[in-house]
Short mmCIF file of C-alpha atoms in Angstrom, two decimals:
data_model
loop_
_atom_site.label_atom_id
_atom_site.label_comp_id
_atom_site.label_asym_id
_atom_site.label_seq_id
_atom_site.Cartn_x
_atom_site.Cartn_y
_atom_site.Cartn_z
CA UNK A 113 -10.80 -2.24 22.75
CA UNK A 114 -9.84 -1.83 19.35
CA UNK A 115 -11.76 -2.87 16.57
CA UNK A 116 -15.57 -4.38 15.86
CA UNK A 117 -16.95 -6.66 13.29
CA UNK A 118 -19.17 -4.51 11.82
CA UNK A 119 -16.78 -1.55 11.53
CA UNK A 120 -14.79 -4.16 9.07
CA UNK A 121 -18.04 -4.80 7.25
CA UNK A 122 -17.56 -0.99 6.47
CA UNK A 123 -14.61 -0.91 5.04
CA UNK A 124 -14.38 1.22 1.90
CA UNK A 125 -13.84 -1.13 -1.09
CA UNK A 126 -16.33 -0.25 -4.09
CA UNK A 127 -16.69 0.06 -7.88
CA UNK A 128 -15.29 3.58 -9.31
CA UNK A 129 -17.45 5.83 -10.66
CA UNK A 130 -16.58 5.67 -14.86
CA UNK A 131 -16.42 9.60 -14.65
CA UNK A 132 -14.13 9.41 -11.50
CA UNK A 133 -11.07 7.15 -12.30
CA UNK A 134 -8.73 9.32 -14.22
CA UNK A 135 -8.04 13.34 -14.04
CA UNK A 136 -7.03 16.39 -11.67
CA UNK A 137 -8.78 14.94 -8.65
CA UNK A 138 -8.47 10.98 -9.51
CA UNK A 139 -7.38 9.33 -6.67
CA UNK A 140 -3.70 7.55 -6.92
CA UNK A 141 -3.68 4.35 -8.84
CA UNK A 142 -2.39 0.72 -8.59
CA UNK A 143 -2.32 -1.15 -12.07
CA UNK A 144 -2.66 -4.83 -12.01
CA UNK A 145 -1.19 -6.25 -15.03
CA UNK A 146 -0.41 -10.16 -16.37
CA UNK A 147 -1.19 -13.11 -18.24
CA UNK A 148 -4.67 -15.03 -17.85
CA UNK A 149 -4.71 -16.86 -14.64
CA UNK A 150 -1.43 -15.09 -13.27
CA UNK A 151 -3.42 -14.39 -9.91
CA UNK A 152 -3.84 -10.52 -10.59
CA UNK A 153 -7.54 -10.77 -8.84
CA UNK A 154 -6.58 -13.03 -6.30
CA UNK A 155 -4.26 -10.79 -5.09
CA UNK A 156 -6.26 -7.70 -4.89
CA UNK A 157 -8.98 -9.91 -3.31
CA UNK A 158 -6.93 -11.46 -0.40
CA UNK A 159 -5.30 -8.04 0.65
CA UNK A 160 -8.26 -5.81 0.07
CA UNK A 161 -11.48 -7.71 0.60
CA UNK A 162 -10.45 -9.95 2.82
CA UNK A 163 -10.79 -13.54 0.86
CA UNK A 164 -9.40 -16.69 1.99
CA UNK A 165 -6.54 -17.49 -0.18
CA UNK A 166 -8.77 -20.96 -1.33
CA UNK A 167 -11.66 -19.36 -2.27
CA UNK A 168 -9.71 -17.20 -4.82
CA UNK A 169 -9.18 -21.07 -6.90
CA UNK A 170 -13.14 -20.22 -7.93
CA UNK A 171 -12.47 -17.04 -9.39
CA UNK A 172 -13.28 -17.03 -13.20
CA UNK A 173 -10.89 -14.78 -15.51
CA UNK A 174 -11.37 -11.52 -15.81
CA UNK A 175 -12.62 -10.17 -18.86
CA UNK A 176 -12.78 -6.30 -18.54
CA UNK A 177 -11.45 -3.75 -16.33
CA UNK A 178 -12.17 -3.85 -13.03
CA UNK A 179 -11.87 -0.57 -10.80
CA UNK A 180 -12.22 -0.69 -7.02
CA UNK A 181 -11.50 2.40 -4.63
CA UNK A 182 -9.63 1.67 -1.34
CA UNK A 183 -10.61 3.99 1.29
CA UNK A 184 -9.65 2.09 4.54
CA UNK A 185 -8.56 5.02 6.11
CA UNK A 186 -8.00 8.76 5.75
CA UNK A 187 -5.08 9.05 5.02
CA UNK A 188 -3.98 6.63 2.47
CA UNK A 189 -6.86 5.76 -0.54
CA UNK A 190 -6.17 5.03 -3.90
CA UNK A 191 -7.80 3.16 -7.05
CA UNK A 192 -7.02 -0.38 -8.38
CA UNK A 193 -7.31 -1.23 -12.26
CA UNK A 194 -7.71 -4.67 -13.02
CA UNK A 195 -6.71 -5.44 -16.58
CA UNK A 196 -7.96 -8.47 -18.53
CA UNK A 197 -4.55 -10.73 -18.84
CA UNK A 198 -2.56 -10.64 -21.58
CA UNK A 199 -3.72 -7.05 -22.01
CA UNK A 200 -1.92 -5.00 -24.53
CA UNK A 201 -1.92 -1.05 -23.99
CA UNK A 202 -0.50 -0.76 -27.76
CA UNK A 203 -3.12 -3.04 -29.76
CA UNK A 204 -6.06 -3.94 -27.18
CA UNK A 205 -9.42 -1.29 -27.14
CA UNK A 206 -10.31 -1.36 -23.18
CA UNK A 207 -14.25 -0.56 -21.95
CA UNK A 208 -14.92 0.61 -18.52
CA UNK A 209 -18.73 1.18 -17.50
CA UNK A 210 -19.83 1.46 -21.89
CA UNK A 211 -16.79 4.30 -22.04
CA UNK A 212 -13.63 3.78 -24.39
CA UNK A 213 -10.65 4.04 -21.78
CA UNK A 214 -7.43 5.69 -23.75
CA UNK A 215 -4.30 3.87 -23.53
CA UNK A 216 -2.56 7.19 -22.31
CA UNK A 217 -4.80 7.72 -19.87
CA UNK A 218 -3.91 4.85 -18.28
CA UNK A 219 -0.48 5.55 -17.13
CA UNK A 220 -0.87 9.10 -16.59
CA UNK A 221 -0.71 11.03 -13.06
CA UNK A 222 0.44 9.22 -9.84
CA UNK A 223 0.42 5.65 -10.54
CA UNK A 224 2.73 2.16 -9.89
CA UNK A 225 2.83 -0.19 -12.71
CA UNK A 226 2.63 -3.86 -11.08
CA UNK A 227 3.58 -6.59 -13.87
CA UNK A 228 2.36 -10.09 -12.27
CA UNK A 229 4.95 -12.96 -13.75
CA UNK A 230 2.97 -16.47 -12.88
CA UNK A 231 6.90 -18.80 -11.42
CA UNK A 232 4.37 -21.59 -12.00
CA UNK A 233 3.86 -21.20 -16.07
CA UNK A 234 6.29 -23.10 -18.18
CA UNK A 235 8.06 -21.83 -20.41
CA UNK A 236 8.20 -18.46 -18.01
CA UNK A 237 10.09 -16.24 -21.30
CA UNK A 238 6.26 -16.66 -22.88
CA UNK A 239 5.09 -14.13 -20.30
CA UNK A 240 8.15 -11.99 -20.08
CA UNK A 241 7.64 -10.89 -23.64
CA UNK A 242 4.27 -9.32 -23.27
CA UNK A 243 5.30 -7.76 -20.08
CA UNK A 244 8.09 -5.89 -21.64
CA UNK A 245 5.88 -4.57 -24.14
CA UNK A 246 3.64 -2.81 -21.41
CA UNK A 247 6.43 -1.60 -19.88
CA UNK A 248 7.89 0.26 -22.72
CA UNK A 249 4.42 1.52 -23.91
CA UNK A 250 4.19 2.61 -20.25
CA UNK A 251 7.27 4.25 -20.30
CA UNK A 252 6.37 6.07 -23.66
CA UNK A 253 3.61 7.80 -21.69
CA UNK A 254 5.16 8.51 -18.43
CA UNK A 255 8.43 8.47 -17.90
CA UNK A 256 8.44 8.45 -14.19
CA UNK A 257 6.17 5.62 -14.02
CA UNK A 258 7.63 3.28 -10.98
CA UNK A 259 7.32 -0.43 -12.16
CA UNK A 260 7.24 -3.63 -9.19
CA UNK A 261 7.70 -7.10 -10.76
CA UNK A 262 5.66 -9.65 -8.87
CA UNK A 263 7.19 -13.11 -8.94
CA UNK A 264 3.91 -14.24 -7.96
CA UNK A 265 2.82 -18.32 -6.99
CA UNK A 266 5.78 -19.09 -5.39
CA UNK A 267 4.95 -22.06 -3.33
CA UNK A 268 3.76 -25.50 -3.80
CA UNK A 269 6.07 -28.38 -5.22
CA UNK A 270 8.27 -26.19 -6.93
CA UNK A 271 9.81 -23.82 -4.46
CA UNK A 272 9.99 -25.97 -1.36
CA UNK A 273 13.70 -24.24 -0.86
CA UNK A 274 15.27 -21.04 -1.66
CA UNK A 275 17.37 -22.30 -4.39
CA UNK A 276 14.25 -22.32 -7.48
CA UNK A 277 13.44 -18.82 -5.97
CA UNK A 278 16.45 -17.52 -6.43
CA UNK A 279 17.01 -19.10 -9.69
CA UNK A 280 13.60 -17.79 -11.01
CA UNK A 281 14.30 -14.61 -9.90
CA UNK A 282 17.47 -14.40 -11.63
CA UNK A 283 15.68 -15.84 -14.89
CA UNK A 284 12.91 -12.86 -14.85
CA UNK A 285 15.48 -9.97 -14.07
CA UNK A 286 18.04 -11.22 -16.84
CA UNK A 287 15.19 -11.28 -19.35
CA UNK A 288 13.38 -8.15 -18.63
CA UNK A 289 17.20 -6.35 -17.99
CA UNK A 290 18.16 -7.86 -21.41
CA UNK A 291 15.12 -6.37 -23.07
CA UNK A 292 15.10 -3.01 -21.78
CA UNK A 293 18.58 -2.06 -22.21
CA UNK A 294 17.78 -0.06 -25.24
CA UNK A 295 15.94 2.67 -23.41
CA UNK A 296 17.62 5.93 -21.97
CA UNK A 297 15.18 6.36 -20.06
CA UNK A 298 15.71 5.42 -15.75
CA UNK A 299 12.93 2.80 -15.22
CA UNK A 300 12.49 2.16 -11.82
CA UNK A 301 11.96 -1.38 -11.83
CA UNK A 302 11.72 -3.74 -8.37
CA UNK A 303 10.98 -7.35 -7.94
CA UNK A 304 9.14 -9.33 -5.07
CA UNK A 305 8.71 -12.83 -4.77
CA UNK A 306 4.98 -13.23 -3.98
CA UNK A 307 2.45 -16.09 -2.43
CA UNK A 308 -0.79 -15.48 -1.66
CA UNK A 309 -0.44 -18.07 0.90
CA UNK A 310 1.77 -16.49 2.96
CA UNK A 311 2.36 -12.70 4.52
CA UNK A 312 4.87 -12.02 1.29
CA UNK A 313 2.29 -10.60 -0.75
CA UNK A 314 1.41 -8.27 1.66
CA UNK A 315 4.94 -7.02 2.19
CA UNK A 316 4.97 -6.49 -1.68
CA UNK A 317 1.81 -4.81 -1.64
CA UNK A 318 2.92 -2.75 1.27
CA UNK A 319 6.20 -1.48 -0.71
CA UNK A 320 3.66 -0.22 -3.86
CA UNK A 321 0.89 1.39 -1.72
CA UNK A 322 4.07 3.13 -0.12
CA UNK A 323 5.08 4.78 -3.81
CA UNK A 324 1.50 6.28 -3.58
CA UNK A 325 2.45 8.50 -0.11
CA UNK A 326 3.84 11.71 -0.86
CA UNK A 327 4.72 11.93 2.68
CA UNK A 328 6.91 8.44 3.23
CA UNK A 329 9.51 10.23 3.77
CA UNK A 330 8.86 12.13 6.85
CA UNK A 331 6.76 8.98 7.84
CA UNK A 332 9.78 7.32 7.98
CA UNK A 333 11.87 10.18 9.70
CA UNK A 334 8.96 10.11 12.64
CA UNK A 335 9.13 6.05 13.21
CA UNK A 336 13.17 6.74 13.10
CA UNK A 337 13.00 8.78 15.96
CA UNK A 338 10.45 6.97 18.04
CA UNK A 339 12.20 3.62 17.73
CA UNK A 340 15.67 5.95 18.54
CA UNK A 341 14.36 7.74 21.32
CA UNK A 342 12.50 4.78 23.00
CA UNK A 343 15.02 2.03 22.63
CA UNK A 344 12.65 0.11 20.02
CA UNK A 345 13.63 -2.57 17.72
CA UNK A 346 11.43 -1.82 14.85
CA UNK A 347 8.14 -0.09 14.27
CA UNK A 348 5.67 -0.38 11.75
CA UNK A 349 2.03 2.16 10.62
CA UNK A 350 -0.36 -0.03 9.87
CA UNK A 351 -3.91 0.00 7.79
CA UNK A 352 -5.82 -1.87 10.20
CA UNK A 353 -8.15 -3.57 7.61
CA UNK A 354 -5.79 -5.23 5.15
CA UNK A 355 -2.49 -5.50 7.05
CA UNK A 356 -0.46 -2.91 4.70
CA UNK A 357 1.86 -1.28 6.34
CA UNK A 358 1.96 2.63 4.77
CA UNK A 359 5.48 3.26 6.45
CA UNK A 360 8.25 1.58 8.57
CA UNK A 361 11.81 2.71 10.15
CA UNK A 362 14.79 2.52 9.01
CA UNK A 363 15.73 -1.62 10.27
CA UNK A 364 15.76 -3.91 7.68
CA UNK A 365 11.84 -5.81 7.67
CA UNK A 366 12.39 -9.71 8.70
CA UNK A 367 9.48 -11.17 7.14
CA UNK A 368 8.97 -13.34 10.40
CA UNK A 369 8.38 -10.12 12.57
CA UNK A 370 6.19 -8.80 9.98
CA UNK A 371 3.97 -11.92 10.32
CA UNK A 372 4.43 -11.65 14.28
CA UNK A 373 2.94 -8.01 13.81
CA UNK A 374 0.15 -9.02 12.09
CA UNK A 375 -1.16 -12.17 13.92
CA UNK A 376 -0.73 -8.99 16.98
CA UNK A 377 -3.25 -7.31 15.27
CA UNK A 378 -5.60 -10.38 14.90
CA UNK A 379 -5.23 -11.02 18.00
CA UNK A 380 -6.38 -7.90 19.22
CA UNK A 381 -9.40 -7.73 16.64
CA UNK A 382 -10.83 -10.69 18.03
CA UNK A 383 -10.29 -10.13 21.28
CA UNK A 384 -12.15 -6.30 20.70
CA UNK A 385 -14.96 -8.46 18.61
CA UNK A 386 -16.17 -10.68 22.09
CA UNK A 387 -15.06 -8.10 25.00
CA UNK A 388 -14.94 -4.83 23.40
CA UNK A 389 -19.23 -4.39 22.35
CA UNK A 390 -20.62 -1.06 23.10
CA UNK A 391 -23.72 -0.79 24.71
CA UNK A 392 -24.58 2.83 22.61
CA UNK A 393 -25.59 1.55 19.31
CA UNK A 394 -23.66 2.86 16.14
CA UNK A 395 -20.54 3.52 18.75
CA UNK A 396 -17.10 1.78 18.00
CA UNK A 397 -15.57 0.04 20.83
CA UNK A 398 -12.41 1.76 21.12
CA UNK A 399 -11.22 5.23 21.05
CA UNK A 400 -8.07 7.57 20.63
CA UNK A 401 -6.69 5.72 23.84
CA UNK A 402 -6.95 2.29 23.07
CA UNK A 403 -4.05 -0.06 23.10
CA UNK A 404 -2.54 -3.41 23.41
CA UNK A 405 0.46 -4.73 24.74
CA UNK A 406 1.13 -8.70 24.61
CA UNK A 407 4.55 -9.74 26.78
CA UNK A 408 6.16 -12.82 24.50
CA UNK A 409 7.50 -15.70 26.63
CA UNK A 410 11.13 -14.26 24.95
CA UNK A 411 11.01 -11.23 26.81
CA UNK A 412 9.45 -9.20 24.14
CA UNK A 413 6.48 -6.95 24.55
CA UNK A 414 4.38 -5.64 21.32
CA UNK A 415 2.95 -2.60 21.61
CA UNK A 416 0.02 -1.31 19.22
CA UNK A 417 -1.75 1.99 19.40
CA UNK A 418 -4.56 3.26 17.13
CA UNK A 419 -3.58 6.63 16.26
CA UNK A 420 -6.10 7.26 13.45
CA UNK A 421 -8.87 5.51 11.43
CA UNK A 422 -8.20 2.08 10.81
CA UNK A 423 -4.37 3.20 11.83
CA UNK A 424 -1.98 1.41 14.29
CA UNK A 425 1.40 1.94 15.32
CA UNK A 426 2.67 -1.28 16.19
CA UNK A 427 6.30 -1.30 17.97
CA UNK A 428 8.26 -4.19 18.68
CA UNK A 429 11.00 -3.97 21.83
CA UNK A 430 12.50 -5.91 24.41
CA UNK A 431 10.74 -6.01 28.04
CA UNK A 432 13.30 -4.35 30.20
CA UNK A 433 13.33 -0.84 27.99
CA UNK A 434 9.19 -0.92 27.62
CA UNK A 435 9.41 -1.68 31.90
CA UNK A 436 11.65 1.79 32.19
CA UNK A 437 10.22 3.60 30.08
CA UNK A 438 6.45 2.84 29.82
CA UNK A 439 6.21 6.69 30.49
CA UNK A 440 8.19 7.76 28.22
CA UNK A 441 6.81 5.54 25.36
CA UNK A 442 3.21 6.78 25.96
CA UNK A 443 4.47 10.37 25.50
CA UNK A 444 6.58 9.89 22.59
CA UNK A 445 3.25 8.15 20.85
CA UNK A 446 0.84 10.53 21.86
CA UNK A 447 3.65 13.47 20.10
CA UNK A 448 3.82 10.78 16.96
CA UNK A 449 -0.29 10.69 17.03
CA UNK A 450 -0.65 14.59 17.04
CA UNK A 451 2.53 14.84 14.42
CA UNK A 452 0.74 12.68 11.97
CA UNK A 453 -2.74 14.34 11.75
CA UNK A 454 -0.67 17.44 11.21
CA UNK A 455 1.49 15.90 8.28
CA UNK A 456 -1.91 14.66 6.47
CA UNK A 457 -3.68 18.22 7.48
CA UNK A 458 -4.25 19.46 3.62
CA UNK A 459 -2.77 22.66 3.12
CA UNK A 460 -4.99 25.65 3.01
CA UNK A 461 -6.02 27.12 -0.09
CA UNK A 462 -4.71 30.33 -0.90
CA UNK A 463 -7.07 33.28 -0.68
CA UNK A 464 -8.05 34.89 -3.52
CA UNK A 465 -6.85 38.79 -3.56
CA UNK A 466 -9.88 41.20 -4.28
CA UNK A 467 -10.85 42.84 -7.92
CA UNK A 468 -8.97 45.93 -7.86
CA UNK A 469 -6.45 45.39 -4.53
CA UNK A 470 -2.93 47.22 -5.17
CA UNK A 471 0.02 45.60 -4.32
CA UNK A 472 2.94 46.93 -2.14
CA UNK A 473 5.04 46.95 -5.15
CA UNK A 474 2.84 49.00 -7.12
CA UNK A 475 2.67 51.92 -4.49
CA UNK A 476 2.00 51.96 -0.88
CA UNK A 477 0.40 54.47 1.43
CA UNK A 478 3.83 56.13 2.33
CA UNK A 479 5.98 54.31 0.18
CA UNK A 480 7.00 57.06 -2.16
CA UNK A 481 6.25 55.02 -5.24
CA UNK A 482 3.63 56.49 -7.91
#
């Protein structure tokens, strides 16, 4: 039906090859920065590898980088640098696999700076300090470097309402506002108030892998159109494996039919896991046709459709427009299917013009030219 157990087992998350994580054909890069025990590894291990937001309480600090490749599906991969907290770019030598890793290195080609502020450390203008410093040393190198601020750890005692969010929030973009108003240069800064024990740090993590995708825009253009033509309410392209979502329309994202989205997808996992077994070994249970489509007591139907590896559309609507236009809705996916594996289609390579070959500029047969 749609997914198996041991296709998740396969998942592409590994260690980067030391001779593989930086030049012409390094993959796009996420950079995990903080203080010790800010949660920088427990995020990367809930959304990527798939570990229970408890188990990350036994994870030990980390002491040296850490580089892991995410390759859940074709068309999105990128690598994810784990700094050692309280890392400083400026001061601090950094070792990957016995090799000295440069400082400039670091923030060079496509890559999204993400600070990680821990709401639960007291004072929180300890942290903020450091942070700036990366940024500006960041900025130094590449200019165009896009920055997210996690808010990260906000639950428990402390943020039982919205008012401490808020409040916090206000604290860490007055600080880092404050600090950084002596550069000319445009930092694009964001901020995101993250819990591992909730869906909110994948909706941050969602908005970064999105800087990474040259082609959001027209991503965003296609789900525009489908919801538009098809009478949708929103729409969302999902990476299967770790609930990312690499694009969404243009309707503001309501974090509760985010959540609703991805318990869909669970849903539909486990169902594939006990009914969905193929008898031919080594073959996945599902195909380019498979779907689901759950009717909500409300009178709303969720649609999901694979429409790549470890891809789903996943469209949310009301049950009278899926009713009239089932027909129309399988269509307009199958066009949005086809659409995207031409978008991702790498361009072909120019070919080379023989030793010797003449141009049309530099004479003709018949042209008149010398």
């Amino acid at each position: 039906m749609f997914v198996s157990t041991d296709a998740e087992e396969r998942q592409e998350v590994e260690e980067a090859p030391s001779g593989e994580t930086h030049g012409a054909d390094a993959k796009p890069k996420i950079l995990l920065m903080g203080p010790k025990r800010s949660g920088k590894s427990s995020i990367q291990r809930v959304v990527f590898q798939k570990m229970s937001a408890h188990e990350t309480m036994f994870l030990g600090n980390t002491q040296s980088l850490d580089i892991k490749y995410v390759a859940n599906n074709d068309y999105v991969q990128f690598q994810i640098w784990d700094f050692p907290g309280d890392y400083d770019p400026a001061n601090d030598k950094l070792m990957y696999n016995g090799e000295m890793v440069e400082a400039t290195s670091i923030f060079t080609g496509v890559a999204v700076l993400v600070l990680i502020v821990d709401a639960q450390e007291d004072p929180i203008d300890e942290q903020l300090g450091g942070l700036v410093s990366v940024v500006k040393n960041a900025c130094l190198v590449n200019s165009k470097l896009a920055v997210e601020i996690f808010i990260h750890k906000i639950d428990g005692d402390l943020y039982l309402t919205d008012e401490p969010k808020e409040e916090c929030l206000r604290n860490v973009q007055s600080y880092i506002n404050a600090a950084l108003s002596w550069s000319n240069t445009d930092i694009r800064l964001r901020y995101h108030l993250t819990s591992i024990y909730d869906h909110s740090i994948f909706d941050g993590l969602s908005k970064v892998v999105q800087l990474l995708i040259p082609q959001l825009p027209t991503l965003e253009n296609m789900l525009n159109a489908l919801i538009s033509n098809c009478m949708m309410e929103k729409s969302f392209l999902f990476d299967v494996y770790s609930r990312v979502y690499i694009a969404t329309d243009f309707n503001p994202v309501h974090m509760a039919t985010y959540e609703l989205c991805c318990d869909m997808i669970d849903v539909a996992i486990d169902v594939s896991c006990i009914y969905g077994a193929s008898d031919e070994e080594g073959k996945e249970p599902y195909d380019d046709h498979s779907a689901s489509i759950f009717r909500l007591s409300n009178g709303t139907v969720l649609y999901l459709r694979q429409v790549g590896s470890y891809l789903a559309l996943v469209c949310l609507m009301q049950a009278d427009h899926f009713n009239d236009k089932e027909g129309l809705i399988e269509y307009n996916v199958n066009c949005f299917k086809e659409t995207l594996e031409e978008v991702f289609r790498p361009l072909p390579m120019p070919r080379p013009r023989r030793k010797g070959a003449r141009s049309s500029a530099a004479g003709a047969p018949g042209s008149g030219r010398p």
